[in-house]
Coordinates of N, CA and C in Angstrom, one line a residue:
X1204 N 4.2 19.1 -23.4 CA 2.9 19.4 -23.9 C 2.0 20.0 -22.8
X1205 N 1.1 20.9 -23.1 CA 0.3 21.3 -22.0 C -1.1 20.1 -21.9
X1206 N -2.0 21.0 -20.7 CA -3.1 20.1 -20.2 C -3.6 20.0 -21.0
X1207 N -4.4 20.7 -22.0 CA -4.9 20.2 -23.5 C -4.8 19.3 -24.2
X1208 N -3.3 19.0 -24.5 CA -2.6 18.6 -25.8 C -2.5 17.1 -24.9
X1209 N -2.1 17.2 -23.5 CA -2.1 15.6 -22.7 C -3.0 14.9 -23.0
X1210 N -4.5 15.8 -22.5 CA -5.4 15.2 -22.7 C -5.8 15.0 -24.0
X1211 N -6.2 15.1 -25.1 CA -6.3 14.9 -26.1 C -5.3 14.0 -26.6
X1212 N -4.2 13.5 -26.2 CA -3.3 12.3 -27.1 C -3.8 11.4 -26.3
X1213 N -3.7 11.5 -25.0 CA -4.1 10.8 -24.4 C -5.7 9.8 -24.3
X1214 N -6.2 10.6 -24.2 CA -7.6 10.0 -24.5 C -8.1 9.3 -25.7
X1215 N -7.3 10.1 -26.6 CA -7.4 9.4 -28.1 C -6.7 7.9 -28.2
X1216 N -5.0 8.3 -27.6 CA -4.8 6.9 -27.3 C -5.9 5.4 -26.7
X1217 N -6.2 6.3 -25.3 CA -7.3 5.3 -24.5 C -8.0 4.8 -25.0
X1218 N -9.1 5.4 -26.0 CA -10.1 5.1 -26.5 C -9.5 3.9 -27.1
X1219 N -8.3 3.6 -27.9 CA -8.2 2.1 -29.0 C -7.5 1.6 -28.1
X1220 N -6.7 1.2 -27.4 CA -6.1 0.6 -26.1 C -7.0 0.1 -25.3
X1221 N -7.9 0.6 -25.0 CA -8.9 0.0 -24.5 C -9.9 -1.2 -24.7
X1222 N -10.0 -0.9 -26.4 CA -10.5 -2.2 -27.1 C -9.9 -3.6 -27.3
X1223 N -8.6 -3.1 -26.9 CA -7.9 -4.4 -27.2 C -7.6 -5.2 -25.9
X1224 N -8.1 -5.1 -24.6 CA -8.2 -6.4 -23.7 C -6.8 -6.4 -23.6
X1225 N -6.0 -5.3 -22.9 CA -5.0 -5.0 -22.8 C -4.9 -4.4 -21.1
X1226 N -3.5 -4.8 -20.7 CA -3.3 -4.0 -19.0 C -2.5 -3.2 -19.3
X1227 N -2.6 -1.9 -19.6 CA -1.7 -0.5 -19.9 C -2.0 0.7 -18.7
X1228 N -0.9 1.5 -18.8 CA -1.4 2.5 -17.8 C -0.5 3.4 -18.5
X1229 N -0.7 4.7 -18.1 CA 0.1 5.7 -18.4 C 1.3 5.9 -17.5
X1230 N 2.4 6.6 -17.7 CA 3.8 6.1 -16.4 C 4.4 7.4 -16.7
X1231 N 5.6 7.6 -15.9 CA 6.5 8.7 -15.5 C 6.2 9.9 -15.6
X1232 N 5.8 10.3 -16.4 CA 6.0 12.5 -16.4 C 4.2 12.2 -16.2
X1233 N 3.3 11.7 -16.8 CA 1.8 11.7 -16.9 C 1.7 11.1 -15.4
X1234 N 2.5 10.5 -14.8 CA 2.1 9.9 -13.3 C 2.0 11.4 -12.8
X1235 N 2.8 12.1 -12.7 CA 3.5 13.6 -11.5 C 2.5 14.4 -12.2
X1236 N 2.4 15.0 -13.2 CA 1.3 15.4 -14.5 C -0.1 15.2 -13.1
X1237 N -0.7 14.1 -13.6 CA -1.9 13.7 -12.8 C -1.8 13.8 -11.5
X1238 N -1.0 13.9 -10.5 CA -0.7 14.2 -9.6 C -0.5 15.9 -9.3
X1239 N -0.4 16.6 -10.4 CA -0.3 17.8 -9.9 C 1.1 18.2 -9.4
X1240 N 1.9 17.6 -9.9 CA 3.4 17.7 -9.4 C 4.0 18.3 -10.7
X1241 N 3.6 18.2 -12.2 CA 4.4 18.8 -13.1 C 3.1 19.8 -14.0
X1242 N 3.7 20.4 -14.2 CA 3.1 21.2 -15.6 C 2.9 21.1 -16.8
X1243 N 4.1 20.2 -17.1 CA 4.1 19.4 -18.6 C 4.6 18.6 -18.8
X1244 N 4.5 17.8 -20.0 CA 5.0 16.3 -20.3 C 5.3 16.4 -21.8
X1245 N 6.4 15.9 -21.6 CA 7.3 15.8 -23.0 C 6.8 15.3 -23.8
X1246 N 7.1 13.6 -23.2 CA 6.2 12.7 -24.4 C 5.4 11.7 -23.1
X1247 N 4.9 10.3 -23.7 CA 3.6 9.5 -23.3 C 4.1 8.1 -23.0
X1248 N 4.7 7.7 -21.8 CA 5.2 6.5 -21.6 C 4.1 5.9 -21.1
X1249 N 3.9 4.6 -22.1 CA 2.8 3.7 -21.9 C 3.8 2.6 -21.4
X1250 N 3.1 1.7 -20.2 CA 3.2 0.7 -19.7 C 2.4 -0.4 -19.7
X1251 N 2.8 -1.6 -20.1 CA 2.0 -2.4 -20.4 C 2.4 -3.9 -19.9
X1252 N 1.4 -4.7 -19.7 CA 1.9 -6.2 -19.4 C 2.7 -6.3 -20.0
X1253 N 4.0 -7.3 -20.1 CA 4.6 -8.0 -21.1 C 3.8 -9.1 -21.7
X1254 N 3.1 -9.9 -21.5 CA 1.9 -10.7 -22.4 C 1.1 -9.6 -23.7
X1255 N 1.3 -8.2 -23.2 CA 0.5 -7.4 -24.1 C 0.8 -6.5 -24.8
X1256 N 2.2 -6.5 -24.5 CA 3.0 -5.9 -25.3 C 2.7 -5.6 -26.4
X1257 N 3.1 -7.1 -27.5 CA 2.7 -7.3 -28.7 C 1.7 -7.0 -29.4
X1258 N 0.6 -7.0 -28.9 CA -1.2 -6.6 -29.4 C -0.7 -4.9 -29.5
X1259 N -0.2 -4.0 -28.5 CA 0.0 -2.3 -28.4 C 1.1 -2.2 -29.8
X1260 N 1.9 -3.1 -29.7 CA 3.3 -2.8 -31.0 C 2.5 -3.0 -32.2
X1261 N 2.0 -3.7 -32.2 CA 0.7 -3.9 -33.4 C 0.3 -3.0 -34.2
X1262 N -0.3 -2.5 -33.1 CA -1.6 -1.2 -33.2 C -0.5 -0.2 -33.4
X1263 N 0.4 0.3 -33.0 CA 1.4 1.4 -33.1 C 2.3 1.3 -34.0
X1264 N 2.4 0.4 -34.4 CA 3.8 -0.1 -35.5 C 3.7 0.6 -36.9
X1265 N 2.8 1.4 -37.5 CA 3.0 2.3 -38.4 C 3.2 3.5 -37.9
X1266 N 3.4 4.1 -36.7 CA 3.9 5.1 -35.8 C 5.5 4.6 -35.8
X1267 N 6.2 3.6 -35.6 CA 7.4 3.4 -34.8 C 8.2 4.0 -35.6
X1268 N 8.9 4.8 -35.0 CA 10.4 5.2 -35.4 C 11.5 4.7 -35.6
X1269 N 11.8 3.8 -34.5 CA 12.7 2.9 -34.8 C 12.2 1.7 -34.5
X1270 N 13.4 0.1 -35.0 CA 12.8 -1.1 -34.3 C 13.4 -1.3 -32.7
X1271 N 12.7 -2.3 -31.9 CA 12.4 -2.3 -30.9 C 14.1 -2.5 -30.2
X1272 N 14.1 -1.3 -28.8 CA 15.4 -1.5 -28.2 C 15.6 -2.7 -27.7
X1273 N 16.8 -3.5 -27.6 CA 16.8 -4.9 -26.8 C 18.4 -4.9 -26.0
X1274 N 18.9 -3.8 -26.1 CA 20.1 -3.6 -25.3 C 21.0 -2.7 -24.9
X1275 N 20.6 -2.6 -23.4 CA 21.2 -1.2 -22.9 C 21.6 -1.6 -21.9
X1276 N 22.7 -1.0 -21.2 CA 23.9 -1.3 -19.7 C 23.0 -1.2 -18.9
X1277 N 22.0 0.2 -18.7 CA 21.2 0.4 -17.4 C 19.9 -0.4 -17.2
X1278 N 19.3 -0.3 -18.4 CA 17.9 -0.7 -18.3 C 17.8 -1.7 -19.2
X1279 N 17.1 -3.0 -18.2 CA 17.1 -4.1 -18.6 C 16.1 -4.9 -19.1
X1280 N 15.2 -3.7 -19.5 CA 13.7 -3.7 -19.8 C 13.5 -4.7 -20.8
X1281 N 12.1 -5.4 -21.1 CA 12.0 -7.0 -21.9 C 11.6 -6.1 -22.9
X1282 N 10.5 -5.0 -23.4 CA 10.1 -4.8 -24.5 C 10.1 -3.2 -24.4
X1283 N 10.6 -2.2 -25.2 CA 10.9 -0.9 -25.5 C 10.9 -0.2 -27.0
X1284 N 10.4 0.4 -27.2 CA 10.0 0.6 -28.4 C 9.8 2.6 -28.2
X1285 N 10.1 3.1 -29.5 CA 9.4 4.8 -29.5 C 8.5 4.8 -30.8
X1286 N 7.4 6.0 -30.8 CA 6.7 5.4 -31.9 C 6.5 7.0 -32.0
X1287 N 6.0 7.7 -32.8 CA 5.8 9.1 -33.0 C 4.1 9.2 -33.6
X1288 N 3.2 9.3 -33.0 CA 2.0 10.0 -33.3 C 1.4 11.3 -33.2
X1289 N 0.9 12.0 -34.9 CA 0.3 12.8 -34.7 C 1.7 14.2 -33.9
X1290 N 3.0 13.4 -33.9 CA 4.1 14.8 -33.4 C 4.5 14.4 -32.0
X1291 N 3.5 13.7 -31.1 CA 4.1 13.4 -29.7 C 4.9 11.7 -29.6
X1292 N 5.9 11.8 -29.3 CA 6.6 10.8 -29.1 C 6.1 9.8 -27.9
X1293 N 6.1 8.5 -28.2 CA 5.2 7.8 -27.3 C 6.4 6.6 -27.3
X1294 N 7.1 6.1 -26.0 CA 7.4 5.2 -25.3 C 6.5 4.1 -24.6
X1295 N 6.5 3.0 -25.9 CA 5.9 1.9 -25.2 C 6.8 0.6 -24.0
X1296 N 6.7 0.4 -23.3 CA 7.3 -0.4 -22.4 C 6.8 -1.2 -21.5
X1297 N 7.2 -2.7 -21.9 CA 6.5 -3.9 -21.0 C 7.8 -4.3 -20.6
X1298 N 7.6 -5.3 -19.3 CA 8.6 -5.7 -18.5 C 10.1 -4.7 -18.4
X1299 N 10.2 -3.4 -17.7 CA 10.6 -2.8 -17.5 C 11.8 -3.0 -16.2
X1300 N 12.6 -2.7 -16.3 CA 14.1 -3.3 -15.2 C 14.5 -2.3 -15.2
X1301 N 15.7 -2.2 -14.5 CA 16.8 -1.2 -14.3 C 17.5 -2.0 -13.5
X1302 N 19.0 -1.9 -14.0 CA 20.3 -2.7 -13.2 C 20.3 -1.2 -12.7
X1303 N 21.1 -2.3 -11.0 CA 22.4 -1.1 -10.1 C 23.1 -1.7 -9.4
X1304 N 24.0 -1.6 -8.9 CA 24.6 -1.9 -8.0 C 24.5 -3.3 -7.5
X1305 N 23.4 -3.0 -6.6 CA 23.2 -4.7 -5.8 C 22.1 -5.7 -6.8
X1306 N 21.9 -5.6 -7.9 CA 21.3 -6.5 -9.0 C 20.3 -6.2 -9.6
X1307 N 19.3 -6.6 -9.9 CA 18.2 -5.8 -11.2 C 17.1 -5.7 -10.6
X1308 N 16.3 -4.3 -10.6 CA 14.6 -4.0 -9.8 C 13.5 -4.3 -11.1
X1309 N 12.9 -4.9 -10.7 CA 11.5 -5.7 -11.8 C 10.7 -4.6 -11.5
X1310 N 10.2 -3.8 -12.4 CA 9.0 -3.1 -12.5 C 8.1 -3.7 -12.2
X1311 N 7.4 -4.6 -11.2 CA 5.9 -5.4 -11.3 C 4.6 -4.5 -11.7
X1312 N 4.7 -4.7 -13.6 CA 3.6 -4.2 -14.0 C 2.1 -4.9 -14.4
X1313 N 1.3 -4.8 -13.5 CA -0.3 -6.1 -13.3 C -1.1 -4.7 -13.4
X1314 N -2.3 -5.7 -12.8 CA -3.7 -4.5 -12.8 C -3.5 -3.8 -11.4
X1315 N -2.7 -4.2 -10.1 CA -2.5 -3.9 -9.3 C -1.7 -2.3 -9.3
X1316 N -0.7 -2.5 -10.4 CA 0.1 -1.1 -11.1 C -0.8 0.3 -11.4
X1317 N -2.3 -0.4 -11.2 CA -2.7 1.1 -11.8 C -3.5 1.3 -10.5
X1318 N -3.0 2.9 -10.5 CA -3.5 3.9 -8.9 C -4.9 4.0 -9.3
X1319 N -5.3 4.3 -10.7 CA -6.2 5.3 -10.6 C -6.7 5.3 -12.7
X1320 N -7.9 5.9 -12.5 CA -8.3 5.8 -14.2 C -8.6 7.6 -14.2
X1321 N -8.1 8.1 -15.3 CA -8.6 9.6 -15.2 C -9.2 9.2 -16.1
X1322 N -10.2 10.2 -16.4 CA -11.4 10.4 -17.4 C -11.1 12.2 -18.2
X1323 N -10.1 11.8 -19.2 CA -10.4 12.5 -20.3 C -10.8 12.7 -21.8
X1324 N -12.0 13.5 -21.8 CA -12.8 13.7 -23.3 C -13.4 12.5 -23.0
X1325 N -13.8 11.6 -21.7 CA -14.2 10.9 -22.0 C -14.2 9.5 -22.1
X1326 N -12.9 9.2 -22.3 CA -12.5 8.4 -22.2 C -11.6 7.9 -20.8
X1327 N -11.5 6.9 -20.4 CA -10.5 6.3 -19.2 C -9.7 5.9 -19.3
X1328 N -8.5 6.7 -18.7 CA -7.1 6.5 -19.1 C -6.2 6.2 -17.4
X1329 N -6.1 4.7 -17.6 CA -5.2 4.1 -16.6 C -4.0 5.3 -15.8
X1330 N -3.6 5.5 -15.5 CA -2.7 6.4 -14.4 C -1.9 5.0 -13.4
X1331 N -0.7 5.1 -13.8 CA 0.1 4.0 -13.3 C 0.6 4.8 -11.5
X1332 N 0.8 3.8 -10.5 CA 1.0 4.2 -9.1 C 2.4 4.9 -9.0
X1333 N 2.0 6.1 -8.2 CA 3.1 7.1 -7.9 C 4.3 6.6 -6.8
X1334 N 3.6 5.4 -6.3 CA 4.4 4.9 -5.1 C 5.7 3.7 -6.2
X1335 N 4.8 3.6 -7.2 CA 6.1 2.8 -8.5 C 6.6 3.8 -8.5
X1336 N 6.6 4.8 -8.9 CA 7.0 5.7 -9.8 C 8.1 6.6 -8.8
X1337 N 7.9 6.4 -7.5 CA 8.9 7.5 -6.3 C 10.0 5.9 -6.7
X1338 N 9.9 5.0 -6.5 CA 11.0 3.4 -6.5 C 11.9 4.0 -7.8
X1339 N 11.2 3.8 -9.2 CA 11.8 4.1 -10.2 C 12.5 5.0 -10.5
X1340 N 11.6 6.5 -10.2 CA 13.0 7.8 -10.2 C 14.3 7.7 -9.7
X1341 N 14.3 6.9 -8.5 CA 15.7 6.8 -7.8 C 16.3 6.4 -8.3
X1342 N 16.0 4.9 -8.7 CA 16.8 3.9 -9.7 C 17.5 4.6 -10.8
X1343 N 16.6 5.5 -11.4 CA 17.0 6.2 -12.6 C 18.3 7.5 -12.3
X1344 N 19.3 7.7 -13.6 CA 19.9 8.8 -13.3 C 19.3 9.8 -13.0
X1345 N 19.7 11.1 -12.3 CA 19.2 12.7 -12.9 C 17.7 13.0 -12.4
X1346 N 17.2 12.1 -11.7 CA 16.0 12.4 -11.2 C 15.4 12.5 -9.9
X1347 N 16.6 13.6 -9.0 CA 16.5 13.5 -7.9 C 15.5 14.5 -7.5
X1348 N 15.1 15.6 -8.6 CA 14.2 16.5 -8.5 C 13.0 16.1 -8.6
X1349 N 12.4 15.0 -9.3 CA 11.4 13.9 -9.2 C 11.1 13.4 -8.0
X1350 N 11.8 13.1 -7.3 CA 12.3 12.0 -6.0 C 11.4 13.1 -4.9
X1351 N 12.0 14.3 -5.0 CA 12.0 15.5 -4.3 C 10.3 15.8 -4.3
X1352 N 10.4 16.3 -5.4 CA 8.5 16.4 -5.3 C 7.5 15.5 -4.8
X1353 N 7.8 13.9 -4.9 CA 7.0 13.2 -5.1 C 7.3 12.8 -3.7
X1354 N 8.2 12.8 -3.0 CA 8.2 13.2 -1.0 C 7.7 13.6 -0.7
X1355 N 7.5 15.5 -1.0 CA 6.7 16.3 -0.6 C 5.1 16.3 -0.8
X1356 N 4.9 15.4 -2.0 CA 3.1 15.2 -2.4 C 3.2 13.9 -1.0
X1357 N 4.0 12.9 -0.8 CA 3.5 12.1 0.4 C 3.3 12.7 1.6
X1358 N 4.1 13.5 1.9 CA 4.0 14.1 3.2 C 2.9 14.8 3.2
X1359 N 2.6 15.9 2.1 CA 0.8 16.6 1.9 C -0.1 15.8 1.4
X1360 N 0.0 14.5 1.4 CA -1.5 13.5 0.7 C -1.2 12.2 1.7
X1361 N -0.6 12.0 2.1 CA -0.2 10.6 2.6 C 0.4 9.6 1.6
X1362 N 0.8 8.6 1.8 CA 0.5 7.1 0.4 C -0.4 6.5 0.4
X1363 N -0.6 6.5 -0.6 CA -2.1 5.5 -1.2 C -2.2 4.6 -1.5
X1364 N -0.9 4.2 -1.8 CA -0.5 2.4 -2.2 C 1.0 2.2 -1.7
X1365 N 0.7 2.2 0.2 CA 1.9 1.6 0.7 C 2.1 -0.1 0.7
X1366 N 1.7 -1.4 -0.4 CA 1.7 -1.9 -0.7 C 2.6 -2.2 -2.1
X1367 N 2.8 -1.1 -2.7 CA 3.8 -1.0 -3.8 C 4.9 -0.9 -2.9
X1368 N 5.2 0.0 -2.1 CA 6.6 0.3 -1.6 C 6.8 -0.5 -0.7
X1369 N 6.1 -1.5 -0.2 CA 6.7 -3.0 0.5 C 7.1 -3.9 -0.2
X1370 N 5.9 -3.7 -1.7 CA 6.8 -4.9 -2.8 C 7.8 -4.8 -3.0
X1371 N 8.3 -3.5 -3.5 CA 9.7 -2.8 -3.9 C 10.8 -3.5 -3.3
X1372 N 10.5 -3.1 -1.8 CA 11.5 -3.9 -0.3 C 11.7 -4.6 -0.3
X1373 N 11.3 -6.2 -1.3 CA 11.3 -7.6 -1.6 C 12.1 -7.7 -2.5
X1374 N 13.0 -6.7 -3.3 CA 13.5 -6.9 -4.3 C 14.9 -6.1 -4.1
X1375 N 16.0 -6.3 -5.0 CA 17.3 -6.4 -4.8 C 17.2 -4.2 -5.0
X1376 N 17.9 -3.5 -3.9 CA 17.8 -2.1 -3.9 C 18.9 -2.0 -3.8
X1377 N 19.8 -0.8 -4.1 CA 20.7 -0.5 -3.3 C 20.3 0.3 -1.5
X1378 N 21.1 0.4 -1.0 CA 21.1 0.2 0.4 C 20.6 2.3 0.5
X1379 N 21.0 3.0 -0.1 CA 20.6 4.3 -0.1 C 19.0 4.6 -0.5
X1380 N 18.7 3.7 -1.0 CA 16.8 3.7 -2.2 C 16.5 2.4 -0.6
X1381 N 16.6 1.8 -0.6 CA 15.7 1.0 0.5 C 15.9 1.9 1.8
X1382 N 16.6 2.4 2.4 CA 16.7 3.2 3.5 C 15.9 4.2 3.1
X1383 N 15.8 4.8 2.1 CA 15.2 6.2 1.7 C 13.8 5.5 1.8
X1384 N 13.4 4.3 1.6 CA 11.9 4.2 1.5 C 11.3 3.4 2.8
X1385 N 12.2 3.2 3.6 CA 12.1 2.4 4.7 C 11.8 4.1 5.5
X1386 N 12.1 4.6 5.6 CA 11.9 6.3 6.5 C 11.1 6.8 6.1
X1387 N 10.9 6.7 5.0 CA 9.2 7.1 4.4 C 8.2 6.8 5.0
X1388 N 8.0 5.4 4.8 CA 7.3 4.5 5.5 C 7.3 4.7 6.8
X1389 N 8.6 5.1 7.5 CA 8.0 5.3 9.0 C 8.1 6.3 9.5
X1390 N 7.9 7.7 8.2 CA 7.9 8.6 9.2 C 6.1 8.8 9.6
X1391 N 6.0 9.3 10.5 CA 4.1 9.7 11.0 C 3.8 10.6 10.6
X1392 N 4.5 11.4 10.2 CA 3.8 12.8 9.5 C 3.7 12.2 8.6
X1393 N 3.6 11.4 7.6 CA 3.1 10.7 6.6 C 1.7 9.4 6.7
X1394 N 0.5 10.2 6.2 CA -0.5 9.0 6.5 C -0.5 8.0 5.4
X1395 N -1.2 6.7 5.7 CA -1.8 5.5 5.0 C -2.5 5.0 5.3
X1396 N -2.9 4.7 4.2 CA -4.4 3.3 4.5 C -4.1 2.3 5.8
X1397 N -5.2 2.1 6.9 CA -4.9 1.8 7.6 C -3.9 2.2 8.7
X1398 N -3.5 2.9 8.8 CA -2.4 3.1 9.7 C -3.1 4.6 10.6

């Protein structure tokens, strides 16, 4: 979907998400999207507490397409669900995983998860942290062109939440994804807070 059409689901979303005393953010393609790294977005991966899951499936559940996924080899995620509004497909997802190799990466999704609030039509719409979001691409198949861009926005912006990519370090990586983020971290042509 183009900038229009984002903003407009989006915001519409926001506005009732909002009301419900809920920790949501927007995630993957709307992360790079808001960043200026993509052009368009497929569909609307909403991330949410797992405490708040339930309250968003609620509200969405005469949208859902199917009932909720609970079992897949890669992703080991606690709550997943697709729901179709209005024509755009919307991925809801609380407590989010992904197995590899050396054992399972926790998405730590809190209030800390969110980089940033955009303001469209009006409304405030959570924008989930790009420094999650460089961890996760890797994890994931096929998205080394992701990985790629989202290098090049560090090296032109700095990081803004090198505090995500230290949490990340605390948790089980393969040895290729922690090396890749450990050289990030120290290369100097790369700024951060504080540093």
């Amino acid at each position: 979907m183009n900038a229009a059409a984002w903003s407009e689901h989006l915001s519409r979303l926001a506005e009732k998400f909002n009301q419900l005393d809920v920790v949501w953010a927007a995630g993957a393609s709307s992360v790079l999207y808001e960043h200026g790294l993509t052009s368009t977005v497929n569909d609307l991966d909403i991330m949410v507490r797992l405490e708040d899951a339930a309250k968003l499936d609620a509200f969405l559940e005469p949208y859902a397409v199917k009932p909720p996924e609970t079992d897949h080899p890669k992703y080991k995620t606690a709550f997943f669900r697709e729901y179709v509004v209005d024509g755009v497909e919307i991925d809801l997802i609380a407590g989010f995983a992904i197995a590899h190799e050396q054992g399972v990466y926790y998405y730590r999704f809190d209030h800390d998860a969110v980089d940033r609030v955009a303001i469209l039509n009006g409304a405030g719409v959570p924008i989930a942290a790009l420094e999650d979001w460089y961890v996760l691409y890797m994890l994931m198949d096929r998205k080394e062109d992701k990985v790629e861009l989202i290098e090049s926005h560090f090296l032109a912006n700095g990081i803004e939440a090198p505090g995500r990519l230290e949490g990340a370090l605390t948790q089980p990586l393969p040895e290729t994804v922690r090396n890749r983020i450990v050289a990030l971290m120290n290369n100097p042509a790369i700024s951060m807070p504080g540093v």
